[in-house]
Structures are given as structure tokens and as C-alpha cells.
């Protein structure tokens, strides 16, 4: 006889990590968070290199804290909630001591590369990638 697991509400369960796809340009990072019909979405940018995301999809709470590889422009960064995903446009910040245009491609998304492989569901978004 099969046992039925108790139903947990969105507020009582520990948060899950959403699947996140990413691509980049010299001046920005493009994130696609796979959350269908997301509600109660909160995206905040903190400390010049961190993004906090929280939302509810299908009754489950999803949450991620991403510390980016380099500094970002929190005020210029934006997001848009779509029916099947959340699109986030993270603007890279020019370094004051750089005499070039200050924008360059990052070798990876997060400061700690082990977090990309072990903790988060991060994949490259080849549909949005441009060399």
C-alpha cells in the first residue's frame, strides 16, 4: 500500500532553487528564471555584486541568492515577470580605475564557481548567447 505524503503549504516548506539560464554581453548579464505563473516575486540587488530572488510557483516557494563574479550596477538592473519565466537584466558596472571601456566578458556567472555546479540549477542559455 502506498503512503501519501502530507501536503505542505508554500510558507511551511523550505525554499527550492529555481532553474536559471544565463547569457552575457559585454555590458550586461541576461538571466531567465524558469518559474511558471510566478507570484509574490521579489528581486533585489545588494552590495554591488549580489541578487536575491524569491517567488512562488505551483504552491512552492523558490529562492536564490547569487553573488556575481564581478560588480554590478544595481540601479540600472531590471526584471520583468512573464507567464512562463522571470527575465532579469543585470547591468555590469564599469570599474573606476579602468582606462578602457571597463566592460568585459566574465569567465563565469558566480564568484564561487563551485556554487554554479553544486548548489544552483545554472545552465548557459545558448539561445541568447552572443560571442
Tab-separated table of C-alpha atoms in Angstrom:
chain	number	residue	atom	x	y	z
A	1	UNK	CA	0.000	0.000	0.000
A	2	UNK	CA	1.376	3.405	-0.989
A	3	UNK	CA	1.799	6.161	1.528
A	4	UNK	CA	0.703	9.664	0.673
A	5	UNK	CA	2.995	12.493	1.689
A	6	UNK	CA	1.369	15.344	3.606
A	7	UNK	CA	0.620	18.461	1.610
A	8	UNK	CA	2.820	21.378	2.591
A	9	UNK	CA	1.918	24.988	2.027
A	10	UNK	CA	4.231	27.458	0.336
A	11	UNK	CA	5.008	29.131	3.647
A	12	UNK	CA	5.947	25.966	5.586
A	13	UNK	CA	8.281	24.253	3.097
A	14	UNK	CA	11.938	25.158	2.800
A	15	UNK	CA	12.601	27.158	-0.386
A	16	UNK	CA	13.641	25.390	-3.571
A	17	UNK	CA	16.177	26.680	-6.100
A	18	UNK	CA	14.699	27.599	-9.486
A	19	UNK	CA	16.324	26.618	-12.755
A	20	UNK	CA	18.258	29.644	-14.047
A	21	UNK	CA	19.683	30.085	-17.539
A	22	UNK	CA	22.217	32.823	-18.239
A	23	UNK	CA	23.928	34.563	-21.114
A	24	UNK	CA	26.015	37.715	-21.269
A	25	UNK	CA	27.069	40.681	-23.320
A	26	UNK	CA	29.992	42.995	-22.569
A	27	UNK	CA	27.741	45.336	-20.583
A	28	UNK	CA	25.118	43.002	-19.085
A	29	UNK	CA	24.141	39.533	-17.886
A	30	UNK	CA	20.821	38.102	-19.042
A	31	UNK	CA	19.074	35.696	-16.668
A	32	UNK	CA	15.988	33.602	-17.351
A	33	UNK	CA	14.411	32.101	-14.239
A	34	UNK	CA	12.111	29.204	-15.083
A	35	UNK	CA	9.074	29.837	-12.865
A	36	UNK	CA	5.652	29.312	-14.436
A	37	UNK	CA	2.873	31.687	-13.323
A	38	UNK	CA	5.114	33.141	-10.613
A	39	UNK	CA	3.529	35.205	-7.853
A	40	UNK	CA	4.870	37.192	-4.899
A	41	UNK	CA	8.079	37.791	-6.869
A	42	UNK	CA	10.767	39.854	-5.180
A	43	UNK	CA	14.073	40.625	-6.874
A	44	UNK	CA	16.617	42.815	-5.107
A	45	UNK	CA	20.200	43.767	-5.877
A	46	UNK	CA	22.547	44.312	-2.935
A	47	UNK	CA	26.199	45.058	-2.117
A	48	UNK	CA	27.187	45.811	-5.738
A	49	UNK	CA	27.512	42.081	-6.524
A	50	UNK	CA	24.534	40.174	-5.110
A	51	UNK	CA	20.999	39.429	-6.286
A	52	UNK	CA	18.254	37.963	-4.122
A	53	UNK	CA	15.272	36.313	-5.818
A	54	UNK	CA	12.147	34.902	-4.212
A	55	UNK	CA	8.873	33.778	-5.775
A	56	UNK	CA	6.062	31.257	-5.615
A	57	UNK	CA	5.150	28.888	-8.454
A	58	UNK	CA	2.676	25.987	-8.269
A	59	UNK	CA	2.394	26.444	-4.496
A	60	UNK	CA	6.145	26.019	-3.891
A	61	UNK	CA	8.499	28.760	-2.710
A	62	UNK	CA	11.644	29.299	-4.791
A	63	UNK	CA	14.608	31.335	-3.606
A	64	UNK	CA	18.146	32.103	-4.792
A	65	UNK	CA	20.949	34.357	-3.633
A	66	UNK	CA	23.533	34.871	-6.363
A	67	UNK	CA	26.873	36.544	-5.715
A	68	UNK	CA	28.086	37.569	-9.155
A	69	UNK	CA	31.619	37.204	-10.476
A	70	UNK	CA	32.162	40.994	-10.559
A	71	UNK	CA	30.415	44.205	-9.530
A	72	UNK	CA	27.034	45.155	-10.974
A	73	UNK	CA	25.043	48.364	-11.374
A	74	UNK	CA	22.099	47.634	-9.087
A	75	UNK	CA	20.181	50.802	-10.002
A	76	UNK	CA	20.307	50.090	-13.759
A	77	UNK	CA	19.441	46.386	-13.406
A	78	UNK	CA	15.817	45.438	-14.139
A	79	UNK	CA	13.476	42.461	-14.273
A	80	UNK	CA	10.213	41.504	-15.960
A	81	UNK	CA	7.721	38.847	-14.874
A	82	UNK	CA	6.384	36.831	-17.820
A	83	UNK	CA	3.833	33.968	-17.770
A	84	UNK	CA	6.494	31.234	-18.091
A	85	UNK	CA	9.596	32.896	-16.640
A	86	UNK	CA	11.216	35.896	-14.992
A	87	UNK	CA	13.624	37.802	-17.250
A	88	UNK	CA	16.383	39.656	-15.388
A	89	UNK	CA	18.750	42.149	-16.982
A	90	UNK	CA	21.794	42.617	-14.704
A	91	UNK	CA	23.953	45.547	-15.781
A	92	UNK	CA	27.698	45.227	-15.266
A	93	UNK	CA	29.413	48.182	-13.612
A	94	UNK	CA	32.420	49.957	-15.036
A	95	UNK	CA	35.376	49.975	-12.681
A	96	UNK	CA	36.661	53.466	-11.816
A	97	UNK	CA	40.328	52.537	-12.161
A	98	UNK	CA	39.899	51.067	-15.649
A	99	UNK	CA	41.001	53.312	-18.519
A	100	UNK	CA	39.261	51.185	-21.185
A	101	UNK	CA	35.507	50.986	-21.591
A	102	UNK	CA	35.517	48.903	-18.384
A	103	UNK	CA	33.255	46.227	-19.760
A	104	UNK	CA	34.410	42.692	-20.368
A	105	UNK	CA	33.051	39.188	-20.546
A	106	UNK	CA	33.044	37.285	-17.277
A	107	UNK	CA	34.605	33.788	-17.308
A	108	UNK	CA	31.650	32.540	-15.220
A	109	UNK	CA	28.490	33.881	-13.602
A	110	UNK	CA	29.223	33.491	-9.889
A	111	UNK	CA	32.194	34.474	-7.753
A	112	UNK	CA	32.398	30.950	-6.306
A	113	UNK	CA	32.489	28.534	-9.235
A	114	UNK	CA	31.650	25.531	-7.040
A	115	UNK	CA	28.252	27.106	-6.291
A	116	UNK	CA	27.383	27.080	-10.002
A	117	UNK	CA	27.831	23.336	-10.208
A	118	UNK	CA	26.740	22.157	-6.788
A	119	UNK	CA	24.077	24.417	-5.306
A	120	UNK	CA	22.215	26.147	-8.105
A	121	UNK	CA	20.485	24.905	-11.229
A	122	UNK	CA	22.543	27.156	-13.544
A	123	UNK	CA	22.917	26.498	-17.248
A	124	UNK	CA	24.068	28.550	-20.201
A	125	UNK	CA	21.237	29.973	-22.283
A	126	UNK	CA	22.609	29.216	-25.762
A	127	UNK	CA	19.536	30.793	-27.386
A	128	UNK	CA	20.555	34.208	-26.014
A	129	UNK	CA	24.330	33.811	-26.126
A	130	UNK	CA	26.326	36.095	-28.449
A	131	UNK	CA	30.098	35.912	-28.947
